[in-house]
Coordinates of C-alpha atoms in Angstrom, one line a residue:
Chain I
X96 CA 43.7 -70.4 154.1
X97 CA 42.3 -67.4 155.6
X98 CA 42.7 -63.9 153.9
X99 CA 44.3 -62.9 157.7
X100 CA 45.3 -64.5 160.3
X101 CA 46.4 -64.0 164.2
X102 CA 47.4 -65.7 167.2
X103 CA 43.9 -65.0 169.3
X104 CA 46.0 -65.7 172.3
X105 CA 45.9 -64.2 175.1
X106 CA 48.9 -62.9 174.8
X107 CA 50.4 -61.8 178.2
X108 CA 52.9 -59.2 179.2
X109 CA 54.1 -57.7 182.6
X110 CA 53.5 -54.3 183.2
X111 CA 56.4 -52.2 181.3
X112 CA 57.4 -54.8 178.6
X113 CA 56.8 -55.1 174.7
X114 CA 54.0 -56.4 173.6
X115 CA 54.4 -58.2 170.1
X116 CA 51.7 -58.6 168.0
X117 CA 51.9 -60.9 164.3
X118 CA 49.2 -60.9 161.3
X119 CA 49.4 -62.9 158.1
X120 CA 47.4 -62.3 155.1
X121 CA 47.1 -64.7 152.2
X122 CA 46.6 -61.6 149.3
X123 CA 49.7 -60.4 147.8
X124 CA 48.7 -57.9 146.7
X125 CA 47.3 -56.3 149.4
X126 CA 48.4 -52.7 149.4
X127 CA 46.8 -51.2 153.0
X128 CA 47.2 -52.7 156.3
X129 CA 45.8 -51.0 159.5
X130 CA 46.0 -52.7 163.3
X131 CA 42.4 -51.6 166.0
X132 CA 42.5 -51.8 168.8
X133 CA 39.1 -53.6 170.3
X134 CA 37.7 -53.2 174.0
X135 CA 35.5 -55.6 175.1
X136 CA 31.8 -54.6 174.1
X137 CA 33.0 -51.6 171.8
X138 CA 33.9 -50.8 168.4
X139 CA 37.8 -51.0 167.2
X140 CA 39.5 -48.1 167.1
X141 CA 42.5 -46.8 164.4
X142 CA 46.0 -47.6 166.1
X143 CA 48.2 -47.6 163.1
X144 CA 48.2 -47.9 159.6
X145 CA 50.9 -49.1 157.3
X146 CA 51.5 -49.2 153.4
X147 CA 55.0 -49.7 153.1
X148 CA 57.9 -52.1 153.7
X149 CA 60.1 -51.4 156.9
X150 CA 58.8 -49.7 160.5
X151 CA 56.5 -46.5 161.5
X152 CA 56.7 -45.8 164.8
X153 CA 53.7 -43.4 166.6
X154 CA 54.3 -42.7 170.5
X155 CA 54.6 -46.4 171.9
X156 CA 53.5 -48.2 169.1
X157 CA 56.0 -49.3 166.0
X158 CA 53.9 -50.9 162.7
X159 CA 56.5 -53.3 161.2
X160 CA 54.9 -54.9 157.5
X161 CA 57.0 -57.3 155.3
X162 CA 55.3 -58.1 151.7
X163 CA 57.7 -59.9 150.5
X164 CA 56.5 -62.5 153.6
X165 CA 53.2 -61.4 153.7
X166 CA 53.7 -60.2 157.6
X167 CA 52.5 -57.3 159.6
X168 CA 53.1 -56.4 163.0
X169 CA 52.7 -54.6 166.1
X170 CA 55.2 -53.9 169.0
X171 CA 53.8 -52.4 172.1
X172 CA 56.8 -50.7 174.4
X173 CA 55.9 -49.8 177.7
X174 CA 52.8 -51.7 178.2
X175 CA 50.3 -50.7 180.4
X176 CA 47.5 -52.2 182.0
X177 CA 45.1 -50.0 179.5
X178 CA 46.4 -51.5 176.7
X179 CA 44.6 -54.7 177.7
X180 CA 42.5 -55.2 174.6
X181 CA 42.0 -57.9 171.5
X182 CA 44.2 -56.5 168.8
X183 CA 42.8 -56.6 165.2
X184 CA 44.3 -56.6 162.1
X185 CA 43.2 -55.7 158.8
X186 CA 44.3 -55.6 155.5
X187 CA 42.5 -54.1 152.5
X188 CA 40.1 -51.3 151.3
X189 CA 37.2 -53.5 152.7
X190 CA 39.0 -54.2 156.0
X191 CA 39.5 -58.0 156.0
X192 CA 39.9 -58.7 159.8
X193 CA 42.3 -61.3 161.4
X194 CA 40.2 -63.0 164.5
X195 CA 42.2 -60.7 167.1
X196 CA 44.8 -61.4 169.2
X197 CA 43.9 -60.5 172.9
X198 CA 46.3 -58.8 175.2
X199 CA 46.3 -58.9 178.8
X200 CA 49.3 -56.8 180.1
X201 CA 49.5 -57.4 184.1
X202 CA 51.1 -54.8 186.8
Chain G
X93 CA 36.6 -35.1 163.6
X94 CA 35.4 -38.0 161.5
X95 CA 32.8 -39.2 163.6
X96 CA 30.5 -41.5 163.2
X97 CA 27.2 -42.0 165.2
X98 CA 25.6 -45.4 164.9
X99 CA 21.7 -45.6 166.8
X100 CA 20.8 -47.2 168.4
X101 CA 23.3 -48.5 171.4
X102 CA 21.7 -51.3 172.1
X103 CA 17.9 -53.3 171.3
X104 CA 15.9 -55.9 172.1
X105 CA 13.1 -57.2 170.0
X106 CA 10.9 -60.1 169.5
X107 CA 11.6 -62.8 166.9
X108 CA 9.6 -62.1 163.6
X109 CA 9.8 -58.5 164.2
X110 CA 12.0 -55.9 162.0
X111 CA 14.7 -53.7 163.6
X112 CA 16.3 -50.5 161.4
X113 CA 19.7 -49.4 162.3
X114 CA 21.3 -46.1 161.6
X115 CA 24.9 -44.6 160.8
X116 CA 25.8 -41.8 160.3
X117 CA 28.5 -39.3 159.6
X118 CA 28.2 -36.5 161.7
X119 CA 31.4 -34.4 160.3
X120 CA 32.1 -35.9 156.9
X121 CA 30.6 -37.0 153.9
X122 CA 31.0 -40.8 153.3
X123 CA 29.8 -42.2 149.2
X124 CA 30.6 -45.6 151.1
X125 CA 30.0 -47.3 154.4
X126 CA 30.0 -50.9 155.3
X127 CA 28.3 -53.1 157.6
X128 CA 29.9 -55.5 160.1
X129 CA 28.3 -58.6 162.5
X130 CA 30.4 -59.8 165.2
X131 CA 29.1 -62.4 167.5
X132 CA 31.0 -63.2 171.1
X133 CA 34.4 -63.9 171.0
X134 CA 34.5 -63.8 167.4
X135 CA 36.1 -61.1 164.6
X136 CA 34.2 -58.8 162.6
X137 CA 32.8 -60.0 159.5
X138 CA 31.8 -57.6 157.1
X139 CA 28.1 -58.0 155.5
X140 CA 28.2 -55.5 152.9
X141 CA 29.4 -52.6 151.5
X142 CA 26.8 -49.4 151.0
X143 CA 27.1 -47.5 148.7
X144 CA 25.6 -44.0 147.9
X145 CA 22.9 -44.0 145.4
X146 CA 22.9 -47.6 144.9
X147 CA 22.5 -50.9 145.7
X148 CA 24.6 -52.4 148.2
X149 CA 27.1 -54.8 147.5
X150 CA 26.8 -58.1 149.8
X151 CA 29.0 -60.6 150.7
X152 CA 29.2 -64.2 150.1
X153 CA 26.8 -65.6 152.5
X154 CA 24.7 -62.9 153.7
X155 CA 21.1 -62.4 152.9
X156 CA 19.9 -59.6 151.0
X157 CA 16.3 -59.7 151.1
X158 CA 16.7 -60.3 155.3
X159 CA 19.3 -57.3 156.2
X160 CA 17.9 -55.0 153.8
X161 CA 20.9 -51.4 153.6
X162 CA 20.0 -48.4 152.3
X163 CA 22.6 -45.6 151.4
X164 CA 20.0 -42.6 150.7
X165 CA 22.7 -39.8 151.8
X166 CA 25.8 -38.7 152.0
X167 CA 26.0 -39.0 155.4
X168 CA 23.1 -41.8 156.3
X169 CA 23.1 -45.4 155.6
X170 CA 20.3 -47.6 157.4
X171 CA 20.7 -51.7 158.3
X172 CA 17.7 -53.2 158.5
X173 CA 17.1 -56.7 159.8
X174 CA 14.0 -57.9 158.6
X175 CA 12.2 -60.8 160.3
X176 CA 14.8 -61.0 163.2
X177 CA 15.7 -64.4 164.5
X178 CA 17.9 -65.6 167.8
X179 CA 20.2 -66.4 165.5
X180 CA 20.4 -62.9 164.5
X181 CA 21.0 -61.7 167.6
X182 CA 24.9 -60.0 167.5
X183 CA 26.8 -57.0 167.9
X184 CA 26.7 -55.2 164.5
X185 CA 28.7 -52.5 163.3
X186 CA 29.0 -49.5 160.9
X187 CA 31.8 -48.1 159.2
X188 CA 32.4 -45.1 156.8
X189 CA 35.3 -43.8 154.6
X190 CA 35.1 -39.8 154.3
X191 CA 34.7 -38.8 150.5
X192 CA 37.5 -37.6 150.2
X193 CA 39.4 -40.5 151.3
X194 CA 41.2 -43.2 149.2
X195 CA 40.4 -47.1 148.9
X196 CA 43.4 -47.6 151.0
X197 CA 41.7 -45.2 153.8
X198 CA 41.2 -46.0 157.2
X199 CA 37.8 -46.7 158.2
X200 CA 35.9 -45.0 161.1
X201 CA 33.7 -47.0 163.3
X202 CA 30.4 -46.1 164.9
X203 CA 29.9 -47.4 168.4
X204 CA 27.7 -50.8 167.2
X205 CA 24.5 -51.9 167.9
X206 CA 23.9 -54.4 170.2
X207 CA 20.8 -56.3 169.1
X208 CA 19.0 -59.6 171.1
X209 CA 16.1 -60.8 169.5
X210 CA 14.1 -63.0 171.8

């Protein structure tokens, strides 16, 4: 089993709709857990980061992480064409990266 | 703030030739940075992690004698791939955690180097 895993997709949304993004990881005792954001031919970027049970919300983005079922995830509202992007997720000190999950969000 | 510079943006070199890549922190101190490869279409895999004053820790898989890190600063850590084959040829990227910063940290990327070795 991988250490994280994700739905590489695409994933595609209309213009204005939630995005929902998923991430497994295998270590249960993971304690951090951080989403990037990825453009094609550059280096992620910090969208969230999460280290306890339940939601935190930051502008249109809402981090949701489960331990007890070894989840994390990412809900877009309003997406917008800019949001296009693979969507990484990480877990650990090291960063551990899922494979992406990539997001096309059409007008 | 917490910015990292990563040089260069982009090279091309001939196979059996060395290349040395650089990142640094330009607004933090960083005892640890780490070294990713990602080739097309697939997810970052981290190399190895440098650390300050010491050898760097590698992972499972990569070669140390052939990407050769050194961590000489607080703020500079230097890749280099020795002997560069095709196969070699990827987008790699550095990371850094600011001192002050815990294990559970977020990392901050430089903007990778994109190397082709013909």
């Amino acid at each position: 089993q991988k250490e994280v895993e994700q739905n590489s997709g695409p994933l595609s949304v209309p213009e204005g709709a939630i995005a929902s993004l998923n991430c497994t990881y295998s270590d249960r005792g993971s304690q951090s857990f951080f989403w990037y954001r990825q453009y094609s031919g550059k280096s992620p970027e910090l969208i969230m980061s999460i280290y306890s049970n339940g939601d935190k919300e930051d502008g249109r983005f809402t981090a949701q992480l489960n331990k007890a079922s070894q989840y994390v995830s990412l809900l877009i509202r309003d997406s917008q064409p800019s949001d296009s992007a693979t969507y990484l997720c990480a877990v650990k000190n090291k960063l551990i990266f899922g494979t992406g999950t990539r997001l096309q969000v059409f007008p | 703030g917490a910015v990292v510079s990563q040089h260069p943006s982009w090279v091309i070199c001939k196979s059996g030739t060395s290349v040395k890549i650089e990142c640094r922190s330009l607004d933090f101190q960083a005892t640890t940075m780490f070294w990713y490869r990602q080739f097309p279409k697939q997810s970052l895999m981290l190399m190895a992690t440098s650390n300050e004053g010491s050898k760097a820790t590698y992972e499972q898989g990569v070669e140390k004698d052939k990407f050769l890190i050194n961590h000489a600063s607080l703020t500079l850590s230097t890749l280099t791939v020795t002997s560069a084959h095709p196969e070699d040829s990827s987008f790699y990227i550095c990371s850094a955690r600011p001192y002050q910063g815990t294990s559970n940290s977020p990392l901050h990327f430089g903007n990778g180097t994109r190397l082709t070795v013909t």
